[in-house]
Short mmCIF file of C-alpha atoms in Angstrom, two decimals:
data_model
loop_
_atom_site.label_atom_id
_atom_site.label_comp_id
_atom_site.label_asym_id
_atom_site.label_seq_id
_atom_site.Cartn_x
_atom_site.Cartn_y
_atom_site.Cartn_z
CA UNK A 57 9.53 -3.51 -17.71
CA UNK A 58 8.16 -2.57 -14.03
CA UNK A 59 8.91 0.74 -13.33
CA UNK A 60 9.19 -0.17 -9.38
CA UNK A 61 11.66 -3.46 -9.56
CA UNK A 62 12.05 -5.12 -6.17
CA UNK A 63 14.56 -8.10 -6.16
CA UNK A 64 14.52 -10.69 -4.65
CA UNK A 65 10.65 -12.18 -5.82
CA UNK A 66 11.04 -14.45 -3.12
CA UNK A 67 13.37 -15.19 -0.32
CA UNK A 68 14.09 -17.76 2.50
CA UNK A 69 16.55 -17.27 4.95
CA UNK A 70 17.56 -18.68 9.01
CA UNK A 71 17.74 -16.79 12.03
CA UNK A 72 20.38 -14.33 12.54
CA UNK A 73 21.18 -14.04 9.17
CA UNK A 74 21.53 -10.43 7.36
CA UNK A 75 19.54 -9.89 4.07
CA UNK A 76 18.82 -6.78 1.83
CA UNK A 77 16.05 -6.51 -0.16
CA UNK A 78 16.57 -4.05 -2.79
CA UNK A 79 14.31 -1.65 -4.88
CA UNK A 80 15.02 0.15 -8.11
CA UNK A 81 12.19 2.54 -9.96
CA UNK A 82 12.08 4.59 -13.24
CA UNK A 83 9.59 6.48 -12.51
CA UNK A 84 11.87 9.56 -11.35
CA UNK A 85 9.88 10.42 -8.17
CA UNK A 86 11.76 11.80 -5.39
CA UNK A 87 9.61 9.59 -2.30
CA UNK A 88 10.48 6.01 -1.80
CA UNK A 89 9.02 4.28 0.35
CA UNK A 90 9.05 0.60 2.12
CA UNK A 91 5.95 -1.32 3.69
CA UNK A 92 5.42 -5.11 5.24
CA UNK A 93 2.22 -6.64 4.79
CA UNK A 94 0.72 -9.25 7.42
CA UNK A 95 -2.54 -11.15 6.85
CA UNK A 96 -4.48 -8.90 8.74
CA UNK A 97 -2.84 -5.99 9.95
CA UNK A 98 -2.73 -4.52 5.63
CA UNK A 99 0.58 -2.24 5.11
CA UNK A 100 2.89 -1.11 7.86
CA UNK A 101 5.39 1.64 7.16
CA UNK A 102 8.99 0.89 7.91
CA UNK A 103 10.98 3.74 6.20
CA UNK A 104 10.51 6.94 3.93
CA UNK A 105 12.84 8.81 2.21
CA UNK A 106 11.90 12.03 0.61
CA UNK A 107 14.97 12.46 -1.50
CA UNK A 108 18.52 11.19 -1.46
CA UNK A 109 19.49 12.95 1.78
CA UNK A 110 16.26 12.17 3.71
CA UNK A 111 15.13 8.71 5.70
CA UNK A 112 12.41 8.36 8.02
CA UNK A 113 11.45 6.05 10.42
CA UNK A 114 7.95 4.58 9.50
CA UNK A 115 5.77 3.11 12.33
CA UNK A 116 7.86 -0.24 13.11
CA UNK A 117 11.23 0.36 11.92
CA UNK A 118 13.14 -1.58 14.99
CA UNK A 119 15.14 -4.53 13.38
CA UNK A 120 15.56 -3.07 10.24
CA UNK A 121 17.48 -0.12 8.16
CA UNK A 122 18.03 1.29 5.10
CA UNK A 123 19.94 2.57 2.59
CA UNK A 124 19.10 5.30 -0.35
CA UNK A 125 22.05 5.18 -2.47
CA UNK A 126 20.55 7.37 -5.37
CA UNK A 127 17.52 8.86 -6.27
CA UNK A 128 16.47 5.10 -7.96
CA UNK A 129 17.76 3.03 -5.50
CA UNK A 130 16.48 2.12 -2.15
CA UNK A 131 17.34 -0.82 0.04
CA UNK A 132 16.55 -2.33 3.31
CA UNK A 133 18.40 -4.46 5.34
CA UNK A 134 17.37 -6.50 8.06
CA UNK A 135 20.48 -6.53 10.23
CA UNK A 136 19.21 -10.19 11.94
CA UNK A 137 16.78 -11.83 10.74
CA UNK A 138 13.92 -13.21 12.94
CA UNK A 139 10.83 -15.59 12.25
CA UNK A 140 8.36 -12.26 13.07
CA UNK A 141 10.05 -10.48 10.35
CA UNK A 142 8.13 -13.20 7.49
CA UNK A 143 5.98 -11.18 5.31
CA UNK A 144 5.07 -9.52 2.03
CA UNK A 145 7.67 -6.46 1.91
CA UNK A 146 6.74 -3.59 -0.57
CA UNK A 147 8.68 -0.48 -1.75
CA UNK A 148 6.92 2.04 -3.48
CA UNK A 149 7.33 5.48 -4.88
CA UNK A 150 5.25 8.99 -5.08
CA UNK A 151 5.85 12.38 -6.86
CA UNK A 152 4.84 14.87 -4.47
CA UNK A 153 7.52 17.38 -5.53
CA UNK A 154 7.11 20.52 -3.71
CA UNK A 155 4.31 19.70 -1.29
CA UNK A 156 3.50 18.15 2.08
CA UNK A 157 0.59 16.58 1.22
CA UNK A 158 -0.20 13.08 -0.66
CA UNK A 159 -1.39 14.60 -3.89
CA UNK A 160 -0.26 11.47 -6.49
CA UNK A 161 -0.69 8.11 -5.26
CA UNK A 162 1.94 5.53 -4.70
CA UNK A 163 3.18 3.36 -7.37
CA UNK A 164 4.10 -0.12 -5.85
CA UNK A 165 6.60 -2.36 -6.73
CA UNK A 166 5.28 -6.41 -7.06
CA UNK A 167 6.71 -7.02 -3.32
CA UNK A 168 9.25 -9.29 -2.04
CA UNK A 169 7.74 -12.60 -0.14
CA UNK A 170 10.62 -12.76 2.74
CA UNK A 171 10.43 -16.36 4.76
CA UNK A 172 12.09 -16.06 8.34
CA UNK A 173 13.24 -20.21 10.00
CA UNK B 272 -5.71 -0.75 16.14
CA UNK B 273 -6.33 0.19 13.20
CA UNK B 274 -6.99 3.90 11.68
CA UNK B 275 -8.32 3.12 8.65
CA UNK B 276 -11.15 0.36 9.63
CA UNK B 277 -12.56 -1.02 6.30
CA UNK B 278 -16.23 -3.25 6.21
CA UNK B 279 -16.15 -6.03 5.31
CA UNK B 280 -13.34 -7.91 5.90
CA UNK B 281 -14.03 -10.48 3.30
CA UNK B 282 -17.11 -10.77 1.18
CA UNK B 283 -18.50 -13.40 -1.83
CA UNK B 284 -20.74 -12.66 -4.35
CA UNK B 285 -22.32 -14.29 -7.33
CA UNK B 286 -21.65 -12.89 -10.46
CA UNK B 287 -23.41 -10.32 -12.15
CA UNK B 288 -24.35 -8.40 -8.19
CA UNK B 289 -23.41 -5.15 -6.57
CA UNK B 290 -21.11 -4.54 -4.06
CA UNK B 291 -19.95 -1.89 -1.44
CA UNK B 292 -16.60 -1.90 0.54
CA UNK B 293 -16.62 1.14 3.30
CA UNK B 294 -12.95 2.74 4.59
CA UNK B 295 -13.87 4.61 7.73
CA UNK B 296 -11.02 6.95 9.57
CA UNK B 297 -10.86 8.10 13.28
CA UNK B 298 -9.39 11.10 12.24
CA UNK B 299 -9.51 14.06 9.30
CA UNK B 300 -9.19 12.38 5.41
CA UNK B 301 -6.42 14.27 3.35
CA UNK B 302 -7.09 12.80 0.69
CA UNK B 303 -7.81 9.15 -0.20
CA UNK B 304 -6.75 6.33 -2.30
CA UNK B 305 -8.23 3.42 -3.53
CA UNK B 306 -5.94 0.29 -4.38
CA UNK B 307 -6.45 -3.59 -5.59
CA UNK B 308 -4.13 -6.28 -4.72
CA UNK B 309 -4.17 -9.97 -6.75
CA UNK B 310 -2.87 -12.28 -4.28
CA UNK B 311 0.86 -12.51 -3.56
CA UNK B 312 1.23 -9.30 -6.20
CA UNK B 313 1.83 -5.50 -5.91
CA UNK B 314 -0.95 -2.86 -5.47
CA UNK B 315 -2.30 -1.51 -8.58
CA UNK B 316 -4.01 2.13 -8.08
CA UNK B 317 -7.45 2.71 -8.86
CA UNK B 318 -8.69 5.75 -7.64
CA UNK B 319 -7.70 9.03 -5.95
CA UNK B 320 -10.77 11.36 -4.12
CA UNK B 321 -9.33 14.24 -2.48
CA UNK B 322 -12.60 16.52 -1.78
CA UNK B 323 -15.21 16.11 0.63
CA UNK B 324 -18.49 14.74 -1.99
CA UNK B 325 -16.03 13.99 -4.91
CA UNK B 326 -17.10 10.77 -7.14
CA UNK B 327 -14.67 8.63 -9.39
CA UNK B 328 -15.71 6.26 -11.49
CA UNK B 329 -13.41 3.64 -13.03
CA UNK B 330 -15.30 1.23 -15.70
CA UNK B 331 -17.99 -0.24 -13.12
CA UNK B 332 -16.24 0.66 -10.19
CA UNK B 333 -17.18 3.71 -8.29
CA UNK B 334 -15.41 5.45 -5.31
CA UNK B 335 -16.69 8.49 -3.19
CA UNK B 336 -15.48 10.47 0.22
CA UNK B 337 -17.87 11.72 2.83
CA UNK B 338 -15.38 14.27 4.55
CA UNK B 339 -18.12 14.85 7.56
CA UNK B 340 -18.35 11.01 8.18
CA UNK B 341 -14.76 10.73 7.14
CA UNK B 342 -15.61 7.55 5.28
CA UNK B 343 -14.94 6.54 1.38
CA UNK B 344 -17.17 3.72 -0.82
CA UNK B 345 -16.36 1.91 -3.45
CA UNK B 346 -19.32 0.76 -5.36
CA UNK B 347 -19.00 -2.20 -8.12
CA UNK B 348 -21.76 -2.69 -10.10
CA UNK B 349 -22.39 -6.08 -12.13
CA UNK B 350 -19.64 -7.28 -10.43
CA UNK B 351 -17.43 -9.61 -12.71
CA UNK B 352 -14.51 -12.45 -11.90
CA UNK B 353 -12.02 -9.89 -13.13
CA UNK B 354 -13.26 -7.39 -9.89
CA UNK B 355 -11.40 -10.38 -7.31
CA UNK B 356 -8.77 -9.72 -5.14
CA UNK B 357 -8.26 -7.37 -2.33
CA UNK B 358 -8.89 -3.91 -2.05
CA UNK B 359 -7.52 -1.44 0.11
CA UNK B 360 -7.60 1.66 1.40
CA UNK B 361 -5.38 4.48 1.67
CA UNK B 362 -5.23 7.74 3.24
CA UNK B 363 -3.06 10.78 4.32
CA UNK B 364 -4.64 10.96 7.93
CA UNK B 365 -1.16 11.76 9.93
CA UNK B 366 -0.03 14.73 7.47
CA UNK B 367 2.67 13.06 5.44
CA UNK B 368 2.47 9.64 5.71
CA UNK B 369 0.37 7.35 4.02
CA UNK B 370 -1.69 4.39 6.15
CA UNK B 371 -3.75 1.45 5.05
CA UNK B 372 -6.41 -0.41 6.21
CA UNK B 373 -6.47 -4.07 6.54
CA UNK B 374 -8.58 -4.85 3.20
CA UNK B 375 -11.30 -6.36 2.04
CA UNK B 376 -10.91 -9.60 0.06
CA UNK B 377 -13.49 -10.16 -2.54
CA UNK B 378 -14.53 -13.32 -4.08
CA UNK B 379 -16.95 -13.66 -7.20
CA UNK B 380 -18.88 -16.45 -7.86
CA UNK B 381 -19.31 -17.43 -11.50
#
């Protein structure tokens, strides 16, 4: 079994409509994380959470929000979907318990491919 | 614009050649990470350089960070169908977050 599960695999959904994509991980790290990825541009942040109590904005988190219900668990929502919103969504997870600094890489989950009419 | 610029975008090589991929940053390394995507899937980690001159080697692929030019390689030697797929970049260049460049998609020709 993955130890970062994202679900859905694969998603298509109209205008306006509101969709979570969820994330689950057994790795026990306290950092989740979720990225989009766009031919071109690589991996864009969208929100961090540090632990249970903690969420971030990343770089382009207008038009979407999330939710870390446990330690595991980490979902994001997009509120209304729109066409610029179709990509390759990630979450992912670190360990860096006790420090500021990226000392253990991020694990990565095998993405969500979200598909915006 | 990108802060992690990585050369070349896209490369093909015949089977059995070397290879280099460069990940240059505008601004101070904190460590960096190497990762390689198959298409469509998740990012699978390969390496992790975190000193100025360190050297990883993975089977026959080989990483190393140049603090002063604030630049990272990865080598692959004898390069093999198995090596395809892209391969990105990561770094700690904002303190605390984690960017990427765009990636380098590599092809090899049997």
């Amino acid at each position: 079994d993955a130890d970062v599960t994202q679900t859905p695999r694969n998603r298509i959904t109209k205008t306006g409509k509101r969709i979570m994509l969820e994330c689950s991980q057994t790795k026990g790290h306290d950092r989740m994380y979720w990225y989009r990825q766009d031919p071109g541009l690589g991996l864009r942040l969208i929100y961090y959470s540090f632990d249970v109590k903690d969420i971030n904005k990343g770089e382009i988190s207008d038009g979407y929000s999330v939710s870390r219900q446990a330690q595991a668990k980490f979902s994001l929502s997009l509120e209304s979907a729109i066409p610029n919103q179709t990509a390759l969504y990630f979450c992912a997870t670190s360990d860096n318990r006790g420090s500021n600094s990226y000392n253990s890489p991020l694990h990565f989950g095998n993405g969500t491919r979200l598909t915006v009419t | 614009s990108q802060e992690l610029e990585q050369s070349p975008q896209s490369l093909i090589v015949q089977e059995g050649k070397n290879l280099t991929i460069n990940c240059t940053s505008s601004k101070t390394l904190y460590g960096l990470y190497w990762y390689k995507q198959k298409y469509g899937e998740g990012l699978i980690f390969l390496m992790m350089l975190q000193k100025g001159g360190e050297e990883k080697s993975h089977e026959k692929i080989t990483a190393k960070l140049d603090e002063k030019k604030q630049q990272s390689s990865l080598h692959i030697t004898a390069s093999q169908p198995s090596h395809a797929g892209t391969y990105l970049c990561g770094a700690d260049i904002r303190g605390n977050k984690l960017v990427f460049g765009a990636g380098t998609i590599l092809r090899v020709k049997s």
